[in-house]
Tab-separated table of C-alpha atoms and ligand atoms in Angstrom:
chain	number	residue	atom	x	y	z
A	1	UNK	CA	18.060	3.294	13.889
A	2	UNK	CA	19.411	-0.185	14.387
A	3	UNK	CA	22.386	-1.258	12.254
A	4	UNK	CA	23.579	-4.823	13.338
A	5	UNK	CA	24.330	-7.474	10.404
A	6	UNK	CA	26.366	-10.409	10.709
A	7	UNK	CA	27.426	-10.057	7.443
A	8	UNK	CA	27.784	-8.151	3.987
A	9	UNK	CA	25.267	-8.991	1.441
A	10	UNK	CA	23.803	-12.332	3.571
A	11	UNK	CA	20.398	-11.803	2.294
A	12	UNK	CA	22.434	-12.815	-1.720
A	13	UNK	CA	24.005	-15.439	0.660
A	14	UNK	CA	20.851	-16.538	1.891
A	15	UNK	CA	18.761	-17.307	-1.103
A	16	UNK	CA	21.648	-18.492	-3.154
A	17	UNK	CA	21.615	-21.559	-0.621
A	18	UNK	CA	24.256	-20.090	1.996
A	19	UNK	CA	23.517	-18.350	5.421
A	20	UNK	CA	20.595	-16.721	7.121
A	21	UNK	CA	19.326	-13.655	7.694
A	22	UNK	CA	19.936	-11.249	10.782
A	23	UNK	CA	17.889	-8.593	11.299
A	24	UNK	CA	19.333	-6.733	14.807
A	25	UNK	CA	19.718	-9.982	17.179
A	26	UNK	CA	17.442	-12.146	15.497
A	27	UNK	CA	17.951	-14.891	13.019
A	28	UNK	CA	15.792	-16.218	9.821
A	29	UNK	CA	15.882	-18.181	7.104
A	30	UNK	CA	15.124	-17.489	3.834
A	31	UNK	CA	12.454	-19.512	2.425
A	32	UNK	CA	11.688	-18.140	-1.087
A	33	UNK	CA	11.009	-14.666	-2.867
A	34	UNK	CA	7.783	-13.633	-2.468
A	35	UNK	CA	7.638	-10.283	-4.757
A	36	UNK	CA	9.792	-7.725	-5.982
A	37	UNK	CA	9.098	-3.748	-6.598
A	38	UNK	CA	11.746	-0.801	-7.615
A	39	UNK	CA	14.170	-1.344	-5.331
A	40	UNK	CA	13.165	-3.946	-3.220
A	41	UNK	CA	12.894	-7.787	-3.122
A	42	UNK	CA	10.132	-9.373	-0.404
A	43	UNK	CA	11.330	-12.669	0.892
A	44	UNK	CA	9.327	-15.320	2.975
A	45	UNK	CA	11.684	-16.004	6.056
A	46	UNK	CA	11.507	-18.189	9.017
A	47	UNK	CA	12.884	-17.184	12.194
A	48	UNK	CA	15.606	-19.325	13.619
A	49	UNK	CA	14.865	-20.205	17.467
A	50	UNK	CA	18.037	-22.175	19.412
A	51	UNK	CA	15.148	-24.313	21.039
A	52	UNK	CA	11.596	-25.686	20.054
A	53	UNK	CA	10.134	-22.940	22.753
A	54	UNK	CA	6.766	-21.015	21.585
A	55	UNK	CA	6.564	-18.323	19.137
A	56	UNK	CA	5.658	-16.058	21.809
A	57	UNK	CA	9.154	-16.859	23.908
A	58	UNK	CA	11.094	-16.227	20.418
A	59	UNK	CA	13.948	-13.049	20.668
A	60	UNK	CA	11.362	-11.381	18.522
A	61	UNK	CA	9.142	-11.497	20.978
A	62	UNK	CA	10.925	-9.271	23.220
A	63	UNK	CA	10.687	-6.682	20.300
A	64	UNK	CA	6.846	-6.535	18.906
A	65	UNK	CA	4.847	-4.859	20.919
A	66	UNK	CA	1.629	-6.513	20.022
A	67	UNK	CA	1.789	-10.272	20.154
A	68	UNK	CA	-0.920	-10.666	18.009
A	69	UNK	CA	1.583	-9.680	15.301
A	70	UNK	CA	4.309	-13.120	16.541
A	71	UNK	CA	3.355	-15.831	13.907
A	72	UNK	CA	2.591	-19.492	15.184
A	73	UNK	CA	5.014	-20.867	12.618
A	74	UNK	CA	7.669	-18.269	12.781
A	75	UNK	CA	6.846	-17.416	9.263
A	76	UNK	CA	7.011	-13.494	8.516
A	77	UNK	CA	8.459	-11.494	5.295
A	78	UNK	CA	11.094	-9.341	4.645
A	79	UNK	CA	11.731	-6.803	2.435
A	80	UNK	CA	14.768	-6.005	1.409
A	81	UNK	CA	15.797	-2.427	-0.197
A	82	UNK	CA	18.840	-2.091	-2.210
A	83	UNK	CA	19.915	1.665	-1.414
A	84	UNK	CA	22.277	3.375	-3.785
A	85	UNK	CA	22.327	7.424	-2.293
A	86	UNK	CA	21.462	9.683	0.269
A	87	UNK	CA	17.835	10.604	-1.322
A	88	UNK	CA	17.021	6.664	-1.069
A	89	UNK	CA	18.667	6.505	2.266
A	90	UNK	CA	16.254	9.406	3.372
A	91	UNK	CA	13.166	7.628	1.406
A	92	UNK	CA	13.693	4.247	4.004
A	93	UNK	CA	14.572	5.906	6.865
A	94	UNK	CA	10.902	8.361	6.357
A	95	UNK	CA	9.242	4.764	5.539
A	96	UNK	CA	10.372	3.369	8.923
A	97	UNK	CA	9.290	6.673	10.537
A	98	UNK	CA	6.048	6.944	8.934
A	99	UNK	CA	5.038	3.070	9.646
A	100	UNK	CA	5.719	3.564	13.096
A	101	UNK	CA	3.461	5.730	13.631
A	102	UNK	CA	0.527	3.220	12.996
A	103	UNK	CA	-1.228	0.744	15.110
A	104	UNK	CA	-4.333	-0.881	13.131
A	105	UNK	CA	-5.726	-4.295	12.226
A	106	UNK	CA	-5.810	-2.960	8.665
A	107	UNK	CA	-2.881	-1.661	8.243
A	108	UNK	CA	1.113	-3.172	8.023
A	109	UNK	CA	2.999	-3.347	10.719
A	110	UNK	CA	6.751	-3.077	10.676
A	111	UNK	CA	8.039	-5.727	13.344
A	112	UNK	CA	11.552	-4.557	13.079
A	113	UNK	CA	14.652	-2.956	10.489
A	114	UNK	CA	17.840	-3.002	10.700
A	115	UNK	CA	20.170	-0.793	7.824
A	116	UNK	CA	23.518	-1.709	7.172
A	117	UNK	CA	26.349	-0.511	4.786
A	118	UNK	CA	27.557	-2.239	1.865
A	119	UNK	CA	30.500	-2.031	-0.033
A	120	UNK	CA	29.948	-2.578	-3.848
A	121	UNK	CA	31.603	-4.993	-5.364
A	122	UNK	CA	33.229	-2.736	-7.575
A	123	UNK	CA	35.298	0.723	-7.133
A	124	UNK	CA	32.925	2.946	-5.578
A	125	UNK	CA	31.271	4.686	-2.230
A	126	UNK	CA	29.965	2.430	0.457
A	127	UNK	CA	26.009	1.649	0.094
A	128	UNK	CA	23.057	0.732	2.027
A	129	UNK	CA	20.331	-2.055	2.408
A	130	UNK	CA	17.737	-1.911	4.650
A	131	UNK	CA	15.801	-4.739	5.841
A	132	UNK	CA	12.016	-4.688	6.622
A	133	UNK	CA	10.275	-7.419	8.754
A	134	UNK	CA	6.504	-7.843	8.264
A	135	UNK	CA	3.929	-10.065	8.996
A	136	UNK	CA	3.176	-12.017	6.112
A	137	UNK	CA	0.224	-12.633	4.435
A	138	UNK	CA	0.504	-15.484	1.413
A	139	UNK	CA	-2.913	-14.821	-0.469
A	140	UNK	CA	-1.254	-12.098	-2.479
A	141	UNK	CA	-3.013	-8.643	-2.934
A	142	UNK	CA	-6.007	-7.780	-4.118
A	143	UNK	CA	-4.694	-7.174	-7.427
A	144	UNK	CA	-3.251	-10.433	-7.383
A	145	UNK	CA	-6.777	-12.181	-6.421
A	146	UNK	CA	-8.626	-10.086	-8.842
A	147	UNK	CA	-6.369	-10.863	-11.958
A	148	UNK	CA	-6.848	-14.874	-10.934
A	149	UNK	CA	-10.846	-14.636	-10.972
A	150	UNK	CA	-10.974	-12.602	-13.743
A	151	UNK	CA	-8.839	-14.797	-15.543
A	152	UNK	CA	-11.562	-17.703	-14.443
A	153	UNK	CA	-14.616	-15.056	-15.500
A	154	UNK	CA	-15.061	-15.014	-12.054
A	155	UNK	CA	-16.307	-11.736	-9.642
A	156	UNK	CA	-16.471	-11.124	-5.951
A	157	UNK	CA	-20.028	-11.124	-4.863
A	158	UNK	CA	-20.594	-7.267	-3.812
A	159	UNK	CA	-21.303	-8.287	-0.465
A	160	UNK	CA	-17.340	-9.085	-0.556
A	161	UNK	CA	-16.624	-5.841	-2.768
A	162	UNK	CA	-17.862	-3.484	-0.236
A	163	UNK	CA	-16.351	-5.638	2.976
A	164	UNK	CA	-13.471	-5.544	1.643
A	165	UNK	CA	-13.286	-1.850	0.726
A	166	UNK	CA	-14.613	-1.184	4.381
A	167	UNK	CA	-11.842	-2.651	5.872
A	168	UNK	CA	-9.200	-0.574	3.604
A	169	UNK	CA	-11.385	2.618	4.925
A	170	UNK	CA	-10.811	1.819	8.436
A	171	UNK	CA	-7.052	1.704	7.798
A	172	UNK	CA	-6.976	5.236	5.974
A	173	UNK	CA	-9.381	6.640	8.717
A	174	UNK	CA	-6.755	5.574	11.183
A	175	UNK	CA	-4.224	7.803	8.873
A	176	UNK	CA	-6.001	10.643	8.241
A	177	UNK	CA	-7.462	10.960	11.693
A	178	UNK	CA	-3.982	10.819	13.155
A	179	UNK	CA	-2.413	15.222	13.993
A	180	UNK	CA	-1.501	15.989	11.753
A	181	UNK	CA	-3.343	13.837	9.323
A	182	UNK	CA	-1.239	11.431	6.786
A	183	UNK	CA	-1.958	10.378	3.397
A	184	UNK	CA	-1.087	7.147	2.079
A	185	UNK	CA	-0.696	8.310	-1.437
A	186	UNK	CA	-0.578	5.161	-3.469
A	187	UNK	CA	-3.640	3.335	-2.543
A	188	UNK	CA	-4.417	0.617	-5.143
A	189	UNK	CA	-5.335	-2.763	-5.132
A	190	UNK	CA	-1.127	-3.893	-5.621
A	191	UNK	CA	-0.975	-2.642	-2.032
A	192	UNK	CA	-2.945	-4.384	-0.309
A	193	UNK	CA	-2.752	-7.706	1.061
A	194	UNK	CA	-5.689	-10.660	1.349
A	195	UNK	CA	-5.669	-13.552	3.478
A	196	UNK	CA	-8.745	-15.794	3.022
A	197	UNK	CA	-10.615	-16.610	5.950
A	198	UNK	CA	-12.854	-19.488	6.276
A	199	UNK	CA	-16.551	-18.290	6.299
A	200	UNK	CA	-15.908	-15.090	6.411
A	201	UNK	CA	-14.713	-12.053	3.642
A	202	UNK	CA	-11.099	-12.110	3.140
A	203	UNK	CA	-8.976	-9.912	5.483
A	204	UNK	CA	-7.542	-6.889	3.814
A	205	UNK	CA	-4.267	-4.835	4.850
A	206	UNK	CA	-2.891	-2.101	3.731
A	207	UNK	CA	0.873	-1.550	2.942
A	208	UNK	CA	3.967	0.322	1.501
A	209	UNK	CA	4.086	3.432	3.443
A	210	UNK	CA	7.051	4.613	0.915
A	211	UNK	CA	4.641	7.330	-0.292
A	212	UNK	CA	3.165	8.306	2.916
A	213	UNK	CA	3.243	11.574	4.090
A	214	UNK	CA	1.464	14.673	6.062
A	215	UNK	CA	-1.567	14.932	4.349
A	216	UNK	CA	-2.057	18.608	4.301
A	217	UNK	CA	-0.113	20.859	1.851
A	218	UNK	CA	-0.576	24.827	1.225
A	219	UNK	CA	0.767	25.459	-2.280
A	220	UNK	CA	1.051	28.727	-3.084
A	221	UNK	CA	3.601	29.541	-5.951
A	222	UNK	CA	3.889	28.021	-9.548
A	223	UNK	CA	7.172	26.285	-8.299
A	224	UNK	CA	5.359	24.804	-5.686
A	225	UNK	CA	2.988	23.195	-7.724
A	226	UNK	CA	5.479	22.299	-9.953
A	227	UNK	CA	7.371	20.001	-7.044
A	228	UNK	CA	4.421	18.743	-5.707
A	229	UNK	CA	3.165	17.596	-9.394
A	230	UNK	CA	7.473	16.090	-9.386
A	231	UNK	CA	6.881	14.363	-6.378
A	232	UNK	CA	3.553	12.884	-7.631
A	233	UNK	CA	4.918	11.476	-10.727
A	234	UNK	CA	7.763	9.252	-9.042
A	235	UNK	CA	5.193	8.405	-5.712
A	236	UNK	CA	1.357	7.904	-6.823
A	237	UNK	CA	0.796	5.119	-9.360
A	238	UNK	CA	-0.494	6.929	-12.293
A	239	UNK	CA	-3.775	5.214	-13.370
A	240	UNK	CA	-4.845	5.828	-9.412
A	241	UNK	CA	-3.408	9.584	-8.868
A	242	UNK	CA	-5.681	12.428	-7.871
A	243	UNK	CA	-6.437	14.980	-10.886
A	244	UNK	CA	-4.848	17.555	-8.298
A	245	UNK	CA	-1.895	16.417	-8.531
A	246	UNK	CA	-1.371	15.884	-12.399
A	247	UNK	CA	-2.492	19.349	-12.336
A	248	UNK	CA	-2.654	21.619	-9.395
A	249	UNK	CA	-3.101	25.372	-9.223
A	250	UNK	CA	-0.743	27.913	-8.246
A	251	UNK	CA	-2.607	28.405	-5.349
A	252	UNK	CA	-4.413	25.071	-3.941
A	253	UNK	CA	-4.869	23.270	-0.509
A	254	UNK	CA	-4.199	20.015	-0.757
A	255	UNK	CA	-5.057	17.588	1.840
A	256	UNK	CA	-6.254	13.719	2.303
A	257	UNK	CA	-8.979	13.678	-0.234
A	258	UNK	CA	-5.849	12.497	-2.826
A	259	UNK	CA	-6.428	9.321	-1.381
A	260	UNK	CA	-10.677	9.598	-1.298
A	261	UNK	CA	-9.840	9.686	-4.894
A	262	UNK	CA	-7.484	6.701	-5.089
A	263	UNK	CA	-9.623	5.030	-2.806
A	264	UNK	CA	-12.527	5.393	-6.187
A	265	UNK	CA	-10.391	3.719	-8.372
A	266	UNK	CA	-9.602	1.030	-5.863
A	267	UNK	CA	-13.140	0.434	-5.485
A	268	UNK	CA	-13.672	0.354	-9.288
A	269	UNK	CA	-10.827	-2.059	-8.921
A	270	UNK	CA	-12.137	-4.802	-6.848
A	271	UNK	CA	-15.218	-4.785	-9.115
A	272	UNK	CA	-13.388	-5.200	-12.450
A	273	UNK	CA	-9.738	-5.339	-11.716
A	274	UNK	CA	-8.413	-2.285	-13.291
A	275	UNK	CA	-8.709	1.529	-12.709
A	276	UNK	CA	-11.486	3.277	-14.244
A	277	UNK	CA	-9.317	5.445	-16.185
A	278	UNK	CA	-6.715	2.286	-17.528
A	279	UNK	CA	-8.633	2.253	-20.854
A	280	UNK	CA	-7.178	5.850	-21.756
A	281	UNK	CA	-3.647	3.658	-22.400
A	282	UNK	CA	-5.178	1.374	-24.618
A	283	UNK	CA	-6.919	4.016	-26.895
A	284	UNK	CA	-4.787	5.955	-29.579
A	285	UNK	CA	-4.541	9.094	-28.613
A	286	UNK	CA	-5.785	8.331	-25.339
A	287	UNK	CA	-4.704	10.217	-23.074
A	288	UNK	CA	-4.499	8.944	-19.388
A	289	UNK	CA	-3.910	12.615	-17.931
A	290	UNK	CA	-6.721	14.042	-19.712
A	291	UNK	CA	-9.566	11.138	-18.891
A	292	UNK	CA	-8.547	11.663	-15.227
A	293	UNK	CA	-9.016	15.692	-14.877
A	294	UNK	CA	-12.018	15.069	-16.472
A	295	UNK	CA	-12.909	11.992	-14.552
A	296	UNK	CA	-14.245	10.369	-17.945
A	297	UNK	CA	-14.798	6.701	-16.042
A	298	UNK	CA	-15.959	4.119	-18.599
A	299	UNK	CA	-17.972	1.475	-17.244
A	300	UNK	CA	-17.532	-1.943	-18.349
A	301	UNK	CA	-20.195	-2.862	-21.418
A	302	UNK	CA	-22.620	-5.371	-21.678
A	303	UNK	CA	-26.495	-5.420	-20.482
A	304	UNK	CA	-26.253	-7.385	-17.685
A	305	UNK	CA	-23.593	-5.514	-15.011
A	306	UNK	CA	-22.636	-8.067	-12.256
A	307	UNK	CA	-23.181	-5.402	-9.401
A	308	UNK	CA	-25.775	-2.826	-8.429
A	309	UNK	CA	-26.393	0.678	-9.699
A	310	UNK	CA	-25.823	1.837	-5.874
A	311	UNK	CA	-22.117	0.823	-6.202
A	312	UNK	CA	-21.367	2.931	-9.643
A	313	UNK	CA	-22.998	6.035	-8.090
A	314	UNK	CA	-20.703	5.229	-4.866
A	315	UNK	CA	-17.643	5.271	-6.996
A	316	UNK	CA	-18.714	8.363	-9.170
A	317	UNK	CA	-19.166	9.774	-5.479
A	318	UNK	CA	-15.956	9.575	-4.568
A	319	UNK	CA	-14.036	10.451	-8.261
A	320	UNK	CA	-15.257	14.124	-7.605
A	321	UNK	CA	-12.461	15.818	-9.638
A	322	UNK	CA	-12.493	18.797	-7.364
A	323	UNK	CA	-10.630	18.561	-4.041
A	324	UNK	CA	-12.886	20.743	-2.223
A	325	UNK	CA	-15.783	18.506	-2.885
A	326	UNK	CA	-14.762	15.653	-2.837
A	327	UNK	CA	-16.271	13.217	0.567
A	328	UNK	CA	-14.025	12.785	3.604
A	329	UNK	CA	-13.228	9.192	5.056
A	330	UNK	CA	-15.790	9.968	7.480
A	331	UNK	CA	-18.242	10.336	4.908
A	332	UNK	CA	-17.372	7.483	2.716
A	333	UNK	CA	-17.492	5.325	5.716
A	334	UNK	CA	-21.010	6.580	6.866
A	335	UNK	CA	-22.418	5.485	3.283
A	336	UNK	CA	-20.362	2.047	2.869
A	337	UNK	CA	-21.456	0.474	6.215
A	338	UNK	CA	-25.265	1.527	4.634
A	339	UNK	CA	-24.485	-0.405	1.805
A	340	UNK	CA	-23.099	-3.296	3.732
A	341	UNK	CA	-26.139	-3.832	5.747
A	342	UNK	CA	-28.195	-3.178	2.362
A	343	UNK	CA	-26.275	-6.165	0.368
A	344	UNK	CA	-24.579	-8.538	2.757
A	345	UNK	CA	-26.189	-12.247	2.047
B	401	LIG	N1	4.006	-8.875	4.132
B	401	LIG	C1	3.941	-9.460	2.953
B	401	LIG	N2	3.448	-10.706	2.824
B	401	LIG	C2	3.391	-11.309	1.605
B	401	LIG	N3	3.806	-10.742	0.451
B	401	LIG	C3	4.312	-9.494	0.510
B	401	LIG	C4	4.406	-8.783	1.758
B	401	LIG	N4	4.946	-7.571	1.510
B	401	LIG	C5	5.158	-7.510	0.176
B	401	LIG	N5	4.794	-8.654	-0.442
B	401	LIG	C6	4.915	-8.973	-1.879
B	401	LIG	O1	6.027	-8.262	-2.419
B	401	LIG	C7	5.599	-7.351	-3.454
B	401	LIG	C8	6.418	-6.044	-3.400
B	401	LIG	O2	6.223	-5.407	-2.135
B	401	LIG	P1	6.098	-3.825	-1.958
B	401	LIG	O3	4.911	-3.317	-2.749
B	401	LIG	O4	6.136	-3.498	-0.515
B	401	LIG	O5	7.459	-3.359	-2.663
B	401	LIG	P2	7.775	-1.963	-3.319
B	401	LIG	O6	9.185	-1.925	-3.720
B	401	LIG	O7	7.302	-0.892	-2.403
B	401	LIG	O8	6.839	-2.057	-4.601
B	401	LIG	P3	6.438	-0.895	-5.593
B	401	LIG	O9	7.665	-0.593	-6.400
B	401	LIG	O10	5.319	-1.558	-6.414
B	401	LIG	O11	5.934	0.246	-4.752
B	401	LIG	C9	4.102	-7.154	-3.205
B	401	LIG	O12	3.424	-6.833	-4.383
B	401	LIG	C10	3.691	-8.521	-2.646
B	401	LIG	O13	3.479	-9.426	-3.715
């Protein structure tokens, strides 16, 4: 794990006006704050070169192993994670692990990390941050884009609904296919990134591997299930987690059908921006929980739906609420690239 910083808190430094970033031998500038989650702030950065050469003779360069990754404009973001004990220290360190393990056009890379130690600034045991360099992509996600055209009564035209969703089943193919499979575990339209391209769908990545993990888990005690349901509860966005894990048996297989499920509500998503299930929170005495083990999905109302029957059934396909019947990636694959041909303009 590399551990070089020039200096304590310089990220603070940096966007407070003062100095730059280092992240191992390479320099960048902070730009401006692109996002924030739990424990994390993204920032857009700009690497520092000593002369005007190419983006491909940069010091990052010598690091990424695909080139395709170096930016023209030395633009790229970094995510910074404010760690306060061991547990988080472990939760980065498995992020780093698990995102190297990837290499696909839909999927986040990490360029490089670096983790250094703080000290607080008052009494107290020495900290950590990390710091996460990414490609970055300035459309926003997809739940970004959707909340803008709904917000203009506004809907991607399915041909886009189901190109995108393609592309985010190519990256979780790559995953599960991988020995021994991983699942992503927090698919959802917050994590994943667009950049519009000219003429074409948008480009769709997926990201945050803080969740990810081998897929395949034998549970066989009531404790067990217990931890895993634990685990669930701080990792797997709620309106978006597999009934399986609000509620799993004292003797269950679990495997990477979690995200098949997720990958439902995603789709559900792109069409009309929320999870099929969101509505529980807004009903009293709704319960979210219970409208997922059942998979009660309520479909938007009105007479005229902007998309076809085929893509409804497609959904309820895939928000089969038991595990063991539930469609692989394989299989969800084999019927979206149908439905592409069938409605691309
Ligand atoms: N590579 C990137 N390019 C552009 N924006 C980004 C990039 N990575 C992250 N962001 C922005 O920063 C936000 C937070 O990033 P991310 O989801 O990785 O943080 P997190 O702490 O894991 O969030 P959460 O708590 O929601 O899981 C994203 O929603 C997005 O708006």
């Amino acid at each position: 794990m590399g551990c070089s910083f020039s200096g304590l808190n310089a990220l603070y430094d940096a966007v407070n006006g003062g100095g730059d970033v280092w992240i191992n031998e390479n320099r960048f500038k902070v730009v401006r704050q692109l996002g924030e989650g739990g424990f994390a702030y993204v920032y857009l950065v700009k690497e520092v070169v000593s002369d005007s050469s190419s983006a491909l003779a940069s010091g990052l360069a010598k690091k990424v192993k695909d080139p395709s990754h170096l930016s023209d404009d030395r633009t790229y973001a970094i995510k910074k994670v404010l760690i306060q004990n061991n547990e988080q220290l472990d939760l980065v360190r498995e992020e780093i692990r698990v995102s190297s393990l990837f290499s696909h056009p839909n999927l986040l890379p990490l360029l490089d990390h670096s983790i250094i130690s703080v000290k607080p600034t008052q009494e107290g045991s020495w900290n950590h941050e990390a710091y996460l360099l990414f490609p970055v992509h300035l459309d926003g996600t997809l739940l970004d884009n959707s909340k803008a055209m709904t917000a203009r009564k506004e809907f991607f035209s399915a041909s886009d609904v189901l190109q995108i969703f393609r592309q985010l089943c190519a990256g979780l193919k790559h995953m599960h296919n991988l020995e021994p499979p991983y699942a992503h575990n927090d698919v959802k339209p917050g994590n994943v990134l667009l950049s519009h391209r000219k003429g074409k769908c948008p480009l769709a990545i997926l990201m945050d591997f803080g969740s990810t993990r081998p897929a395949r888990k034998q549970i066989r005690s009531r404790s067990e299930a217990l931890q895993l349901q634990e685990w669930a509860s701080e990792h797997c966005s709620a309106p978006f987690r597999a009934p399986e894990l609000w509620d799993c048996a004292s003797d269950a297989d679990i495997d990477e059908r979690t995200d098949i499920w997720s990958l439902g509500c995603t789709l559900f998503a792109i069409m009309y921006e929320v999870s099929p299930f969101e509505y529980a929170l807004g009903e009293s005495g709704g319960s979210l929980q219970l409208a997922i083990i059942n998979a009660q999905i309520k479909w938007p109302a009105g007479p005229k739906q902007p998309y076809p029957e085929e893509l409804h059934h497609f959904v309820t396909w895939m928000l089969q609420p038991q595990p063991a019947l539930r469609p692989r990636i394989d299989d969800i694959i084999y019927h979206v690239d149908k439905l592409v041909t069938k409605f691309s303009q």
